Amino acid sequence: MAQAAAVAKPPAPPRRRRASATPRRLPYLLIAPAALLMLGFIAYPVLSVFYYSLQNYNPTKPWRNGYAGFDNFVHAFTQDPQFWDTLIFSAKWVVVEVGLQLLFGLALALIVNQTFVGRGLGRALVFSPWAVSGVLTSAIWVLLYNSQTGITRYLADMGLGSYGTSWLSDTSTVFPAAVVADLWRGVPFFAILILADLQSVSKDLYEAAEVDGAGRLQQFWHITLPHLKDAIVLSTLLRAVWEFNNVDLLYTLTGGGPAGETTTLPLYIANTSVDAHNFGYASALTTVAFVILLFCSIVYLRLSKFGGEK
């Protein structure tokens, strides 16, 4: 009986071999060097700025260096009127620049998305300013705004304006002049991103809309714009951050002048750290700018419902 029971007992299932942990960890091991480099080049500068924002740090006056606590922040919000002036101008600069760049970029993207002779050349001309650096862009526009050889000289020859006029040294014209210069470089950014998204819109939607009797404006409002929502939200957010941190063009074009009319908060931070050597206070201003950008970005993404249903 015992032998029969032993024979009737089914064999035990074979043990499964434990999968090796090495293949699962291999992707993380491969990206670890790049991740560590990014952590070193990004995390360390950010943390050092936070650290110095709580310090009095001026290499030219080492006897005053030391822990300051929140004194730098209190000084910025209560005793530094230039901080508020530059912050207000930065907000004005971002709203005007991003709004106009989006408007013209959308228009250019819709134009070059059409089929016409020489479309490739037209797209290359539209996108080429984006490849030009900010310093070179400002150098080009400094020459264009030159009172002796630039636009104002030719306008004076035609009887429009007077000779020797400099738009960059006049407080009433420096802002629109700087806006136009940055528009030349910034509009292609929106045109490129919006055109890339336009390529993915199905033509069947437009054909169905035409069958239903929808006009061009209705098609644009109910088909094109909803499809471009995420591209517009992302591009405006990225461009707003870049325009807020705009230093190279304004520094080379106007130097923040005349009379501080074009001084943004990042340009004020650069002057405070580089020229005045007040790195502690400049770090505090940088921390404030970081918090402002982070807060505005989160609110903007929440309100725009980025990534949601179109």
mmCIF file of C-alpha atoms in Angstrom:
data_model
loop_
_atom_site.group_PDB
_atom_site.id
_atom_site.type_symbol
_atom_site.label_atom_id
_atom_site.label_comp_id
_atom_site.label_asym_id
_atom_site.label_seq_id
_atom_site.Cartn_x
_atom_site.Cartn_y
_atom_site.Cartn_z
ATOM 1 C CA MET A 1 0.000 0.000 0.000
ATOM 2 C CA ALA A 2 2.779 2.400 0.823
ATOM 3 C CA GLN A 3 4.398 1.666 -2.507
ATOM 4 C CA ALA A 4 1.099 2.343 -4.330
ATOM 5 C CA ALA A 5 0.624 5.658 -2.510
ATOM 6 C CA ALA A 6 4.141 6.661 -3.379
ATOM 7 C CA VAL A 7 3.574 5.829 -7.019
ATOM 8 C CA ALA A 8 0.231 7.662 -7.146
ATOM 9 C CA LYS A 9 1.679 10.863 -5.653
ATOM 10 C CA PRO A 10 2.156 13.470 -8.422
ATOM 11 C CA PRO A 11 5.622 14.814 -8.927
ATOM 12 C CA ALA A 12 6.417 18.186 -7.350
ATOM 13 C CA PRO A 13 6.454 21.089 -9.803
ATOM 14 C CA PRO A 14 9.897 22.257 -10.785
ATOM 15 C CA ARG A 15 11.209 25.254 -8.910
ATOM 16 C CA ARG A 16 11.329 28.476 -10.829
ATOM 17 C CA ARG A 17 14.682 30.030 -10.965
ATOM 18 C CA ARG A 18 14.838 33.470 -9.443
ATOM 19 C CA ALA A 19 15.298 36.024 -12.150
ATOM 20 C CA SER A 20 18.611 37.719 -12.006
ATOM 21 C CA ALA A 21 18.463 41.260 -10.647
ATOM 22 C CA THR A 22 21.276 42.441 -12.910
ATOM 23 C CA PRO A 23 19.199 42.831 -16.132
ATOM 24 C CA ARG A 24 16.610 44.879 -14.237
ATOM 25 C CA ARG A 25 19.245 47.185 -12.797
ATOM 26 C CA LEU A 26 21.218 47.503 -16.008
ATOM 27 C CA PRO A 27 19.264 50.522 -17.407
ATOM 28 C CA TYR A 28 19.756 52.418 -14.148
ATOM 29 C CA LEU A 29 23.454 51.572 -14.111
ATOM 30 C CA LEU A 30 23.824 52.835 -17.670
ATOM 31 C CA ILE A 31 22.188 56.205 -16.988
ATOM 32 C CA ALA A 32 23.853 56.626 -13.576
ATOM 33 C CA PRO A 33 26.955 58.491 -14.888
ATOM 34 C CA ALA A 34 24.846 61.011 -16.807
ATOM 35 C CA ALA A 35 22.463 61.395 -13.862
ATOM 36 C CA LEU A 36 25.347 62.056 -11.479
ATOM 37 C CA LEU A 37 26.827 64.658 -13.824
ATOM 38 C CA MET A 38 23.472 66.420 -14.155
ATOM 39 C CA LEU A 39 23.045 66.321 -10.393
ATOM 40 C CA GLY A 40 26.470 67.855 -9.916
ATOM 41 C CA PHE A 41 26.044 70.600 -12.508
ATOM 42 C CA ILE A 42 22.451 71.489 -11.537
ATOM 43 C CA ALA A 43 21.839 70.590 -7.909
ATOM 44 C CA TYR A 44 25.090 71.999 -6.533
ATOM 45 C CA PRO A 45 24.713 75.504 -8.072
ATOM 46 C CA VAL A 46 21.068 75.682 -6.976
ATOM 47 C CA LEU A 47 21.865 74.653 -3.414
ATOM 48 C CA SER A 48 24.844 77.021 -3.263
ATOM 49 C CA VAL A 49 22.611 79.929 -4.322
ATOM 50 C CA PHE A 50 20.178 79.065 -1.526
ATOM 51 C CA TYR A 51 23.097 78.939 0.905
ATOM 52 C CA TYR A 52 24.612 82.269 -0.121
ATOM 53 C CA SER A 53 21.176 83.941 -0.034
ATOM 54 C CA LEU A 54 21.388 83.607 3.754
ATOM 55 C CA GLN A 55 24.886 85.089 3.897
ATOM 56 C CA ASN A 56 26.542 88.470 3.667
ATOM 57 C CA TYR A 57 29.119 87.628 1.011
ATOM 58 C CA ASN A 58 31.177 90.284 -0.721
ATOM 59 C CA PRO A 59 34.767 89.319 -1.686
ATOM 60 C CA THR A 60 35.797 92.988 -1.707
ATOM 61 C CA LYS A 61 34.607 93.458 1.915
ATOM 62 C CA PRO A 62 35.484 90.197 3.695
ATOM 63 C CA TRP A 63 35.182 91.788 7.162
ATOM 64 C CA ARG A 64 31.412 92.083 6.602
ATOM 65 C CA ASN A 65 30.898 88.479 5.491
ATOM 66 C CA GLY A 66 28.903 86.131 7.694
ATOM 67 C CA TYR A 67 25.499 84.692 8.384
ATOM 68 C CA ALA A 68 22.694 87.146 7.603
ATOM 69 C CA GLY A 69 19.581 85.015 7.962
ATOM 70 C CA PHE A 70 16.645 86.544 6.120
ATOM 71 C CA ASP A 71 18.066 90.084 6.155
ATOM 72 C CA ASN A 72 18.732 90.007 2.403
ATOM 73 C CA PHE A 73 15.103 89.091 1.689
ATOM 74 C CA VAL A 74 13.768 91.710 4.086
ATOM 75 C CA HIS A 75 15.960 94.342 2.424
ATOM 76 C CA ALA A 76 14.717 93.352 -1.035
ATOM 77 C CA PHE A 77 11.023 93.587 -0.147
ATOM 78 C CA THR A 78 11.088 96.590 2.162
ATOM 79 C CA GLN A 79 14.131 98.763 1.428
ATOM 80 C CA ASP A 80 15.044 98.280 -2.232
ATOM 81 C CA PRO A 81 12.717 100.163 -4.621
ATOM 82 C CA GLN A 82 14.828 99.077 -7.603
ATOM 83 C CA PHE A 83 13.842 95.469 -6.900
ATOM 84 C CA TRP A 84 10.161 96.277 -7.379
ATOM 85 C CA ASP A 85 10.851 98.441 -10.461
ATOM 86 C CA THR A 86 12.811 95.669 -12.156
ATOM 87 C CA LEU A 87 10.234 93.041 -11.175
ATOM 88 C CA ILE A 88 7.383 95.110 -12.644
ATOM 89 C CA PHE A 89 9.355 95.726 -15.830
ATOM 90 C CA SER A 90 10.169 92.010 -16.079
ATOM 91 C CA ALA A 91 6.456 91.164 -15.905
ATOM 92 C CA LYS A 92 5.679 93.797 -18.537
ATOM 93 C CA TRP A 93 8.479 92.533 -20.771
ATOM 94 C CA VAL A 94 7.319 88.901 -20.514
ATOM 95 C CA VAL A 95 3.644 89.669 -21.198
ATOM 96 C CA VAL A 96 4.340 91.883 -24.214
ATOM 97 C CA GLU A 97 7.052 89.707 -25.736
ATOM 98 C CA VAL A 98 5.366 86.334 -25.266
ATOM 99 C CA GLY A 99 1.988 87.646 -26.407
ATOM 100 C CA LEU A 100 3.349 89.210 -29.605
ATOM 101 C CA GLN A 101 5.653 86.279 -30.344
ATOM 102 C CA LEU A 102 2.762 83.837 -29.993
ATOM 103 C CA LEU A 103 0.528 85.926 -32.245
ATOM 104 C CA PHE A 104 3.088 86.382 -35.027
ATOM 105 C CA GLY A 105 4.448 82.854 -34.627
ATOM 106 C CA LEU A 106 0.982 81.350 -35.024
ATOM 107 C CA ALA A 107 0.347 83.476 -38.101
ATOM 108 C CA LEU A 108 3.668 82.466 -39.685
ATOM 109 C CA ALA A 109 3.089 78.785 -38.888
ATOM 110 C CA LEU A 110 -0.317 78.883 -40.580
ATOM 111 C CA ILE A 111 1.191 80.597 -43.633
ATOM 112 C CA VAL A 112 4.156 78.262 -44.159
ATOM 113 C CA ASN A 113 1.891 75.258 -43.526
ATOM 114 C CA GLN A 114 0.117 76.014 -46.796
ATOM 115 C CA THR A 115 1.267 74.634 -50.142
ATOM 116 C CA PHE A 116 2.905 77.253 -52.387
ATOM 117 C CA VAL A 117 5.881 77.632 -54.672
ATOM 118 C CA GLY A 118 9.112 78.082 -52.738
ATOM 119 C CA ARG A 119 7.672 76.852 -49.447
ATOM 120 C CA GLY A 120 10.979 75.281 -48.408
ATOM 121 C CA LEU A 121 12.842 78.546 -48.932
ATOM 122 C CA GLY A 122 10.110 80.434 -47.103
ATOM 123 C CA ARG A 123 10.341 78.123 -44.107
ATOM 124 C CA ALA A 124 14.120 78.473 -44.013
ATOM 125 C CA LEU A 125 13.866 82.282 -44.010
ATOM 126 C CA VAL A 126 11.225 82.225 -41.280
ATOM 127 C CA PHE A 127 13.187 79.881 -39.013
ATOM 128 C CA SER A 128 16.707 81.262 -39.613
ATOM 129 C CA PRO A 129 16.633 84.043 -36.933
ATOM 130 C CA TRP A 130 16.188 81.381 -34.242
ATOM 131 C CA ALA A 131 19.679 80.061 -35.035
ATOM 132 C CA VAL A 132 21.253 83.451 -34.231
ATOM 133 C CA SER A 133 22.580 83.955 -30.706
ATOM 134 C CA GLY A 134 21.259 86.690 -28.461
ATOM 135 C CA VAL A 135 24.507 88.666 -28.472
ATOM 136 C CA LEU A 136 24.748 88.544 -32.267
ATOM 137 C CA THR A 137 21.081 89.507 -32.557
ATOM 138 C CA SER A 138 21.620 92.551 -30.368
ATOM 139 C CA ALA A 139 24.756 93.476 -32.333
ATOM 140 C CA ILE A 140 22.734 93.396 -35.565
ATOM 141 C CA TRP A 141 20.016 95.586 -34.102
ATOM 142 C CA VAL A 142 22.510 98.000 -32.550
ATOM 143 C CA LEU A 143 23.780 98.628 -36.085
ATOM 144 C CA LEU A 144 20.213 98.963 -37.397
ATOM 145 C CA TYR A 145 19.364 101.487 -34.667
ATOM 146 C CA ASN A 146 22.601 103.435 -35.122
ATOM 147 C CA SER A 147 21.796 107.141 -35.446
ATOM 148 C CA GLN A 148 24.435 107.686 -38.152
ATOM 149 C CA THR A 149 24.098 104.651 -40.389
ATOM 150 C CA GLY A 150 20.932 102.849 -39.254
ATOM 151 C CA ILE A 151 17.199 103.041 -39.812
ATOM 152 C CA THR A 152 16.767 106.511 -38.323
ATOM 153 C CA ARG A 153 19.260 107.939 -40.832
ATOM 154 C CA TYR A 154 17.265 106.599 -43.795
ATOM 155 C CA LEU A 155 13.990 107.740 -42.244
ATOM 156 C CA ALA A 156 15.467 111.220 -41.798
ATOM 157 C CA ASP A 157 16.509 111.207 -45.468
ATOM 158 C CA MET A 158 12.851 110.564 -46.369
ATOM 159 C CA GLY A 159 11.686 113.395 -44.118
ATOM 160 C CA LEU A 160 10.495 111.124 -41.301
ATOM 161 C CA GLY A 161 12.164 112.179 -38.077
ATOM 162 C CA SER A 162 15.364 114.099 -37.511
ATOM 163 C CA TYR A 163 19.034 113.299 -37.927
ATOM 164 C CA GLY A 164 20.985 112.025 -34.948
ATOM 165 C CA THR A 165 17.953 110.392 -33.331
ATOM 166 C CA SER A 166 18.763 107.260 -31.316
ATOM 167 C CA TRP A 167 15.817 105.071 -30.382
ATOM 168 C CA LEU A 168 17.912 103.195 -27.811
ATOM 169 C CA SER A 169 18.795 106.324 -25.825
ATOM 170 C CA ASP A 170 15.284 107.800 -25.697
ATOM 171 C CA THR A 171 13.088 106.643 -22.818
ATOM 172 C CA SER A 172 9.956 106.911 -24.977
ATOM 173 C CA THR A 173 11.255 104.648 -27.774
ATOM 174 C CA VAL A 174 13.733 102.267 -26.131
ATOM 175 C CA PHE A 175 11.085 99.764 -24.994
ATOM 176 C CA PRO A 176 9.382 99.276 -28.392
ATOM 177 C CA ALA A 177 12.806 99.205 -30.070
ATOM 178 C CA ALA A 178 13.970 96.420 -27.741
ATOM 179 C CA VAL A 179 10.674 94.570 -28.232
ATOM 180 C CA VAL A 180 11.062 94.590 -32.024
ATOM 181 C CA ALA A 181 14.633 93.314 -31.778
ATOM 182 C CA ASP A 182 13.637 90.389 -29.566
ATOM 183 C CA LEU A 183 10.568 89.641 -31.700
ATOM 184 C CA TRP A 184 12.855 89.021 -34.667
ATOM 185 C CA ARG A 185 14.564 86.238 -32.731
ATOM 186 C CA GLY A 186 11.627 84.880 -30.701
ATOM 187 C CA VAL A 187 8.860 84.567 -33.300
ATOM 188 C CA PRO A 188 10.522 81.609 -35.124
ATOM 189 C CA PHE A 189 10.491 79.607 -31.875
ATOM 190 C CA PHE A 190 6.693 79.647 -31.788
ATOM 191 C CA ALA A 191 6.465 79.138 -35.540
ATOM 192 C CA ILE A 192 8.616 75.983 -35.381
ATOM 193 C CA LEU A 193 6.706 74.343 -32.513
ATOM 194 C CA ILE A 194 3.260 75.257 -33.830
ATOM 195 C CA LEU A 195 4.104 74.175 -37.377
ATOM 196 C CA ALA A 196 5.331 70.808 -36.084
ATOM 197 C CA ASP A 197 1.981 70.287 -34.344
ATOM 198 C CA LEU A 198 0.027 71.476 -37.370
ATOM 199 C CA GLN A 199 1.584 68.682 -39.434
ATOM 200 C CA SER A 200 -0.248 66.108 -37.292
ATOM 201 C CA VAL A 201 -3.757 67.532 -37.795
ATOM 202 C CA SER A 202 -5.789 65.100 -39.896
ATOM 203 C CA LYS A 203 -7.080 66.597 -43.155
ATOM 204 C CA ASP A 204 -10.203 64.460 -42.787
ATOM 205 C CA LEU A 205 -11.348 66.764 -39.983
ATOM 206 C CA TYR A 206 -11.229 69.801 -42.268
ATOM 207 C CA GLU A 207 -12.937 67.922 -45.095
ATOM 208 C CA ALA A 208 -15.724 66.822 -42.755
ATOM 209 C CA ALA A 209 -16.088 70.372 -41.477
ATOM 210 C CA GLU A 210 -16.385 71.704 -45.047
ATOM 211 C CA VAL A 211 -19.092 69.162 -45.775
ATOM 212 C CA ASP A 212 -20.969 70.400 -42.697
ATOM 213 C CA GLY A 213 -20.674 73.965 -43.992
ATOM 214 C CA ALA A 214 -18.042 75.282 -41.591
ATOM 215 C CA GLY A 215 -16.024 78.266 -42.816
ATOM 216 C CA ARG A 216 -12.282 78.905 -42.443
ATOM 217 C CA LEU A 217 -12.726 80.817 -39.200
ATOM 218 C CA GLN A 218 -14.932 78.121 -37.684
ATOM 219 C CA GLN A 219 -12.446 75.420 -38.715
ATOM 220 C CA PHE A 220 -9.611 77.383 -37.114
ATOM 221 C CA TRP A 221 -11.546 77.943 -33.888
ATOM 222 C CA HIS A 222 -13.003 74.454 -33.432
ATOM 223 C CA ILE A 223 -10.314 72.237 -35.035
ATOM 224 C CA THR A 224 -6.945 73.967 -35.264
ATOM 225 C CA LEU A 225 -6.831 75.791 -31.931
ATOM 226 C CA PRO A 226 -8.001 72.832 -29.777
ATOM 227 C CA HIS A 227 -5.404 70.635 -31.471
ATOM 228 C CA LEU A 228 -2.662 73.228 -30.828
ATOM 229 C CA LYS A 229 -3.608 73.735 -27.163
ATOM 230 C CA ASP A 230 -0.781 71.715 -25.584
ATOM 231 C CA ALA A 231 1.820 73.077 -28.024
ATOM 232 C CA ILE A 232 0.758 76.654 -27.291
ATOM 233 C CA VAL A 233 0.719 76.114 -23.515
ATOM 234 C CA LEU A 234 4.169 74.486 -23.504
ATOM 235 C CA SER A 235 5.762 77.005 -25.878
ATOM 236 C CA THR A 236 4.380 80.025 -24.010
ATOM 237 C CA LEU A 237 5.567 78.619 -20.684
ATOM 238 C CA LEU A 238 9.078 77.909 -21.971
ATOM 239 C CA ARG A 239 9.318 81.254 -23.713
ATOM 240 C CA ALA A 240 8.004 83.127 -20.666
ATOM 241 C CA VAL A 241 10.745 81.607 -18.513
ATOM 242 C CA TRP A 242 13.382 82.461 -21.119
ATOM 243 C CA GLU A 243 12.130 86.012 -21.563
ATOM 244 C CA PHE A 244 12.032 86.544 -17.802
ATOM 245 C CA ASN A 245 15.677 85.458 -17.655
ATOM 246 C CA ASN A 246 16.618 87.533 -20.694
ATOM 247 C CA VAL A 247 19.994 89.137 -20.030
ATOM 248 C CA ASP A 248 22.155 88.825 -23.134
ATOM 249 C CA LEU A 249 20.014 90.838 -25.569
ATOM 250 C CA LEU A 250 19.035 93.656 -23.214
ATOM 251 C CA TYR A 251 22.531 93.893 -21.722
ATOM 252 C CA THR A 252 24.155 94.209 -25.147
ATOM 253 C CA LEU A 253 21.389 96.317 -26.685
ATOM 254 C CA THR A 254 20.674 98.852 -23.934
ATOM 255 C CA GLY A 255 22.711 97.850 -20.867
ATOM 256 C CA GLY A 256 19.497 98.248 -18.871
ATOM 257 C CA GLY A 257 19.219 101.938 -19.778
ATOM 258 C CA PRO A 258 18.480 104.646 -20.384
ATOM 259 C CA ALA A 259 17.895 105.558 -16.737
ATOM 260 C CA GLY A 260 17.148 101.922 -15.901
ATOM 261 C CA GLU A 261 14.115 101.813 -18.225
ATOM 262 C CA THR A 262 14.984 98.360 -19.578
ATOM 263 C CA THR A 263 16.491 96.721 -16.494
ATOM 264 C CA THR A 264 14.893 93.344 -15.802
ATOM 265 C CA LEU A 265 15.252 91.506 -12.507
ATOM 266 C CA PRO A 266 17.877 89.048 -13.876
ATOM 267 C CA LEU A 267 19.841 91.971 -15.324
ATOM 268 C CA TYR A 268 19.666 93.708 -11.950
ATOM 269 C CA ILE A 269 20.917 90.498 -10.330
ATOM 270 C CA ALA A 270 23.812 90.340 -12.791
ATOM 271 C CA ASN A 271 24.770 93.938 -12.074
ATOM 272 C CA THR A 272 24.508 93.371 -8.320
ATOM 273 C CA SER A 273 26.774 90.330 -8.402
ATOM 274 C CA VAL A 274 29.266 91.185 -11.164
ATOM 275 C CA ASP A 275 29.584 94.945 -10.773
ATOM 276 C CA ALA A 276 28.834 95.448 -7.057
ATOM 277 C CA HIS A 277 30.278 92.051 -5.969
ATOM 278 C CA ASN A 278 27.355 91.651 -3.566
ATOM 279 C CA PHE A 279 26.879 87.933 -4.148
ATOM 280 C CA GLY A 280 24.853 87.342 -0.997
ATOM 281 C CA TYR A 281 22.155 89.849 -1.936
ATOM 282 C CA ALA A 282 22.240 88.736 -5.574
ATOM 283 C CA SER A 283 21.686 85.131 -4.432
ATOM 284 C CA ALA A 284 18.668 86.248 -2.410
ATOM 285 C CA LEU A 285 17.218 88.015 -5.459
ATOM 286 C CA THR A 286 17.864 84.879 -7.527
ATOM 287 C CA THR A 287 16.004 82.774 -4.964
ATOM 288 C CA VAL A 288 13.049 85.157 -5.108
ATOM 289 C CA ALA A 289 13.031 84.964 -8.917
ATOM 290 C CA PHE A 290 13.151 81.161 -8.740
ATOM 291 C CA VAL A 291 10.168 81.018 -6.382
ATOM 292 C CA ILE A 292 8.188 83.457 -8.560
ATOM 293 C CA LEU A 293 8.834 81.443 -11.729
ATOM 294 C CA LEU A 294 8.025 78.149 -9.999
ATOM 295 C CA PHE A 295 4.755 79.475 -8.571
ATOM 296 C CA CYS A 296 3.641 81.092 -11.843
ATOM 297 C CA SER A 297 4.517 77.958 -13.826
ATOM 298 C CA ILE A 298 2.487 75.691 -11.549
ATOM 299 C CA VAL A 299 -0.518 78.033 -11.575
ATOM 300 C CA TYR A 300 -0.335 78.435 -15.370
ATOM 301 C CA LEU A 301 -0.200 74.674 -15.978
ATOM 302 C CA ARG A 302 -3.097 74.074 -13.603
ATOM 303 C CA LEU A 303 -5.273 76.771 -15.120
ATOM 304 C CA SER A 304 -4.483 75.734 -18.703
ATOM 305 C CA LYS A 305 -5.112 72.025 -17.883
ATOM 306 C CA PHE A 306 -1.979 71.067 -19.777
ATOM 307 C CA GLY A 307 -2.087 67.449 -20.982
ATOM 308 C CA GLY A 308 -5.845 67.157 -20.462
ATOM 309 C CA GLU A 309 -8.568 66.596 -22.995
ATOM 310 C CA LYS A 310 -8.476 68.854 -26.009
#
